[in-house]
Amino acid sequence: LALNSLYTANLLWEAYASSYDLVMYTRPDMAYTTPLSAFDLQRLQDFRDRGEDAWLRASWQSWFGDCDRFAIGTPGAMTVWGKRLHNTIEYINQGNRLGSETYLHWAMRKYVHLL
């Protein structure tokens, strides 16, 4: 259900992706108190300006994958984040169990740069 919800949310903004410099996914039930680094945001923008996709993940509370509670990146990178539902069969067919953070790690590394 969570992956389907992310997919649906992605469809809502994707038609306007060229209007956005960066896109952020956050869980609505969380309070984020760690400030974003202006340096990291500029690096993301530099990727965007070069026509490349990149994303930045939270470095805290990751369980053998990538933290799926927060991410910010270029629209193309965050489309991969939001539409990763499409790659579940491939991931499972490789003998993997569908754990949220390990699957996110696999899907994002397959398609985009990580800062």
Coordinates of N, CA and C in Angstrom, one line a residue:
L1 N 0.8 -1.2 0.0 CA 0.0 0.0 0.0 C 0.9 1.3 0.0
A2 N 1.9 1.3 0.7 CA 2.8 2.4 0.8 C 3.4 2.8 -0.5
L3 N 3.9 1.8 -1.3 CA 4.5 2.0 -2.6 C 3.4 2.5 -3.6
N4 N 2.2 2.0 -3.5 CA 1.1 2.5 -4.3 C 0.8 4.0 -4.0
S5 N 0.8 4.3 -2.7 CA 0.5 5.7 -2.3 C 1.6 6.6 -2.8
L6 N 2.9 6.2 -2.7 CA 4.0 7.0 -3.3 C 3.8 7.2 -4.8
Y7 N 3.4 6.2 -5.4 CA 3.2 6.2 -6.9 C 2.1 7.3 -7.2
T8 N 1.0 7.2 -6.5 CA -0.1 8.1 -6.7 C 0.4 9.6 -6.5
A9 N 1.1 9.8 -5.4 CA 1.6 11.1 -5.0 C 2.5 11.6 -6.1
N10 N 3.3 10.7 -6.7 CA 4.2 11.1 -7.7 C 3.5 11.6 -9.0
L11 N 2.4 10.9 -9.3 CA 1.6 11.3 -10.5 C 1.1 12.7 -10.3
L12 N 0.8 13.2 -9.1 CA 0.2 14.5 -8.9 C 1.2 15.6 -9.2
W13 N 2.5 15.4 -9.0 CA 3.4 16.5 -9.3 C 4.2 16.3 -10.5
E14 N 4.3 15.1 -11.0 CA 5.1 14.7 -12.1 C 4.8 15.5 -13.4
A15 N 3.6 15.9 -13.7 CA 3.2 16.6 -14.9 C 3.8 18.0 -14.8
Y16 N 4.2 18.5 -13.7 CA 4.7 19.8 -13.5 C 6.2 19.8 -13.1
A17 N 6.9 18.7 -13.3 CA 8.2 18.4 -12.9 C 9.2 19.5 -13.4
S18 N 9.0 20.0 -14.6 CA 9.9 21.0 -15.1 C 9.8 22.3 -14.4
S19 N 8.8 22.5 -13.6 CA 8.6 23.7 -12.8 C 9.4 23.7 -11.5
Y20 N 9.9 22.5 -11.1 CA 10.5 22.3 -9.8 C 12.0 22.2 -10.0
D21 N 12.8 22.8 -9.1 CA 14.2 22.6 -9.1 C 14.5 21.3 -8.4
L22 N 13.9 21.1 -7.2 CA 14.1 19.9 -6.4 C 12.7 19.5 -5.8
V23 N 12.7 18.2 -5.5 CA 11.4 17.6 -4.9 C 11.8 16.9 -3.6
M24 N 11.0 17.0 -2.6 CA 11.3 16.4 -1.3 C 10.1 15.5 -1.0
Y25 N 10.5 14.3 -0.6 CA 9.5 13.4 0.0 C 9.8 13.3 1.5
T26 N 8.8 13.4 2.3 CA 8.9 13.3 3.8 C 7.7 12.5 4.3
R27 N 7.8 11.8 5.4 CA 6.7 11.2 6.0 C 5.9 12.2 6.8
P28 N 4.6 12.3 6.6 CA 3.8 13.3 7.3 C 3.7 13.1 8.8
D29 N 4.0 11.9 9.3 CA 3.9 11.7 10.7 C 5.2 11.9 11.5
M30 N 6.2 12.5 10.8 CA 7.5 12.7 11.5 C 7.8 14.2 11.6
A31 N 8.5 14.5 12.6 CA 9.0 15.9 12.8 C 10.5 15.8 12.5
Y32 N 11.0 16.7 11.6 CA 12.4 16.7 11.2 C 13.1 17.9 11.8
T33 N 14.1 17.6 12.6 CA 14.8 18.7 13.3 C 16.2 19.0 12.9
T34 N 16.7 18.1 12.0 CA 18.0 18.3 11.5 C 18.0 19.2 10.3
P35 N 18.7 20.3 10.3 CA 18.7 21.3 9.2 C 19.3 20.7 7.9
L36 N 18.8 21.1 6.8 CA 19.4 20.7 5.5 C 20.6 21.6 5.3
S37 N 21.6 21.0 4.7 CA 22.8 21.6 4.4 C 22.7 22.5 3.1
A38 N 23.0 23.8 3.2 CA 23.0 24.6 2.0 C 24.0 24.1 0.9
F39 N 25.1 23.6 1.4 CA 26.1 23.0 0.5 C 25.5 21.8 -0.3
D40 N 24.8 20.9 0.4 CA 24.2 19.8 -0.2 C 23.1 20.2 -1.2
L41 N 22.3 21.1 -0.8 CA 21.3 21.6 -1.7 C 21.8 22.2 -3.0
Q42 N 23.0 23.0 -2.8 CA 23.6 23.5 -4.0 C 24.2 22.4 -4.9
R43 N 24.7 21.4 -4.3 CA 25.2 20.3 -5.1 C 24.1 19.6 -5.9
L44 N 22.9 19.4 -5.3 CA 21.8 18.9 -6.0 C 21.4 19.8 -7.1
Q45 N 21.4 21.1 -6.9 CA 21.0 22.1 -7.9 C 22.0 22.0 -9.1
D46 N 23.3 21.8 -8.7 CA 24.3 21.7 -9.8 C 24.1 20.5 -10.7
F47 N 23.6 19.4 -10.1 CA 23.3 18.2 -10.9 C 22.1 18.6 -11.8
R48 N 21.1 19.2 -11.3 CA 19.9 19.6 -12.0 C 20.3 20.5 -13.2
D49 N 21.2 21.5 -12.9 CA 21.6 22.4 -13.9 C 22.4 21.8 -15.1
R50 N 23.1 20.7 -14.8 CA 23.8 19.9 -15.8 C 22.9 18.9 -16.5
G51 N 21.6 18.8 -16.1 CA 20.7 17.9 -16.7 C 20.9 16.4 -16.2
E52 N 21.5 16.3 -15.0 CA 21.7 15.0 -14.4 C 20.8 14.9 -13.2
D53 N 20.5 13.6 -12.8 CA 19.6 13.4 -11.7 C 20.5 12.9 -10.5
A54 N 20.1 13.4 -9.3 CA 20.8 13.0 -8.1 C 19.8 13.2 -6.9
W55 N 20.1 12.6 -5.8 CA 19.3 12.7 -4.6 C 20.1 12.6 -3.4
L56 N 19.5 13.1 -2.3 CA 20.2 13.1 -1.0 C 19.3 12.5 0.0
R57 N 19.8 11.5 0.7 CA 19.0 10.8 1.7 C 19.4 11.2 3.1
A58 N 18.5 10.9 4.0 CA 18.8 11.1 5.4 C 19.9 10.1 5.8
S59 N 20.8 10.5 6.6 CA 21.9 9.6 7.0 C 21.6 8.9 8.3
W60 N 20.5 9.2 8.9 CA 20.1 8.7 10.2 C 19.1 7.6 10.1
Q61 N 19.1 6.7 11.0 CA 18.2 5.6 11.2 C 18.0 4.8 9.9
S62 N 19.0 4.2 9.4 CA 18.9 3.4 8.2 C 19.2 2.0 8.6
W63 N 18.4 1.0 8.1 CA 18.5 -0.4 8.5 C 19.0 -1.2 7.3
F64 N 20.3 -1.2 7.0 CA 20.9 -2.0 5.9 C 20.4 -1.6 4.6
G65 N 20.0 -0.3 4.4 CA 19.6 0.2 3.1 C 19.6 1.7 3.2
D66 N 18.6 2.3 2.6 CA 18.5 3.8 2.7 C 17.2 4.1 3.5
C67 N 17.4 5.2 4.3 CA 16.2 5.6 5.1 C 15.1 6.1 4.2
D68 N 13.9 5.5 4.3 CA 12.8 5.8 3.5 C 11.9 6.9 4.1
R69 N 12.3 7.6 5.1 CA 11.5 8.6 5.8 C 11.6 10.0 5.2
F70 N 12.7 10.2 4.5 CA 13.0 11.5 3.9 C 14.0 11.4 2.8
A71 N 13.8 12.2 1.7 CA 14.7 12.3 0.7 C 14.4 13.6 -0.1
I72 N 15.4 14.2 -0.7 CA 15.3 15.3 -1.6 C 16.2 15.1 -2.8
G73 N 15.7 15.5 -3.9 CA 16.5 15.4 -5.1 C 15.9 16.1 -6.3
T74 N 16.5 15.9 -7.5 CA 16.0 16.4 -8.7 C 14.7 15.7 -9.0
P75 N 13.9 16.3 -9.8 CA 12.6 15.7 -10.2 C 12.8 14.3 -10.8
G76 N 13.7 14.1 -11.6 CA 13.9 12.8 -12.2 C 14.3 11.7 -11.2
A77 N 15.2 12.1 -10.2 CA 15.6 11.2 -9.2 C 14.4 10.9 -8.3
M78 N 13.6 11.9 -8.0 CA 12.5 11.6 -7.1 C 11.3 10.9 -7.8
T79 N 11.3 10.9 -9.1 CA 10.3 10.1 -9.8 C 10.7 8.6 -9.6
V80 N 12.0 8.3 -9.7 CA 12.4 7.0 -9.4 C 12.0 6.6 -8.0
W81 N 12.2 7.5 -7.0 CA 11.8 7.3 -5.6 C 10.3 7.0 -5.5
G82 N 9.5 7.8 -6.1 CA 8.0 7.7 -6.0 C 7.4 6.6 -6.8
K83 N 8.1 6.2 -7.9 CA 7.5 5.1 -8.8 C 8.3 3.8 -8.7
R84 N 9.0 3.6 -7.6 CA 9.7 2.3 -7.4 C 8.9 1.1 -7.4
L85 N 7.6 1.3 -7.2 CA 6.6 0.2 -7.3 C 6.8 -0.7 -8.5
H86 N 7.2 0.0 -9.6 CA 7.3 -0.7 -10.9 C 8.5 -1.7 -10.9
N87 N 9.4 -1.6 -10.1 CA 10.6 -2.5 -10.1 C 10.5 -3.6 -9.1
T88 N 9.4 -3.8 -8.4 CA 9.4 -4.8 -7.3 C 9.5 -6.2 -7.8
I89 N 8.9 -6.5 -8.9 CA 9.0 -7.9 -9.5 C 10.5 -8.2 -9.8
E90 N 11.2 -7.3 -10.5 CA 12.6 -7.5 -10.8 C 13.4 -7.8 -9.6
Y91 N 13.2 -7.0 -8.5 CA 13.9 -7.1 -7.3 C 13.6 -8.4 -6.6
I92 N 12.4 -8.8 -6.6 CA 12.0 -10.1 -5.9 C 12.6 -11.3 -6.7
N93 N 12.5 -11.2 -8.1 CA 13.1 -12.3 -8.9 C 14.6 -12.4 -8.8
Q94 N 15.3 -11.5 -8.3 CA 16.7 -11.6 -8.0 C 17.0 -12.3 -6.7
G95 N 15.9 -12.8 -6.0 CA 16.0 -13.5 -4.8 C 16.0 -12.7 -3.5
N96 N 15.6 -11.4 -3.7 CA 15.5 -10.5 -2.6 C 14.2 -10.5 -1.9
R97 N 14.2 -10.2 -0.6 CA 12.9 -10.0 0.2 C 12.6 -8.5 0.1
L98 N 11.3 -8.2 0.0 CA 10.9 -6.8 -0.2 C 10.9 -6.0 1.1
G99 N 12.1 -5.7 1.6 CA 12.2 -4.8 2.8 C 12.3 -3.4 2.3
S100 N 11.6 -2.5 3.0 CA 11.4 -1.2 2.5 C 12.8 -0.5 2.3
E101 N 13.7 -0.5 3.2 CA 14.9 0.3 3.0 C 15.9 -0.4 2.1
T102 N 16.0 -1.7 2.2 CA 16.9 -2.4 1.3 C 16.4 -2.3 -0.2
Y103 N 15.1 -2.4 -0.4 CA 14.6 -2.2 -1.7 C 14.8 -0.8 -2.2
L104 N 14.6 0.2 -1.4 CA 14.8 1.6 -1.8 C 16.3 1.7 -2.2
H105 N 17.2 1.2 -1.4 CA 18.6 1.2 -1.7 C 18.9 0.7 -3.1
W106 N 18.4 -0.5 -3.4 CA 18.6 -1.1 -4.7 C 18.0 -0.3 -5.8
A107 N 16.8 0.2 -5.7 CA 16.1 0.9 -6.8 C 16.8 2.2 -7.1
M108 N 17.2 3.0 -6.0 CA 17.8 4.3 -6.3 C 19.2 4.1 -6.8
R109 N 20.0 3.2 -6.3 CA 21.3 3.0 -6.8 C 21.3 2.5 -8.3
K110 N 20.3 1.9 -8.7 CA 20.2 1.4 -10.1 C 20.0 2.5 -11.1
Y111 N 19.4 3.6 -10.6 CA 19.0 4.6 -11.6 C 19.5 6.0 -11.4
V112 N 20.0 6.4 -10.2 CA 20.4 7.8 -10.0 C 21.6 7.9 -9.2
H113 N 22.3 9.1 -9.2 CA 23.4 9.4 -8.4 C 23.0 9.7 -7.0
L114 N 23.8 9.3 -6.0 CA 23.6 9.6 -4.6 C 24.6 10.6 -4.1
L115 N 24.2 11.7 -3.5 CA 25.2 12.6 -2.9 C 25.6 12.1 -1.5

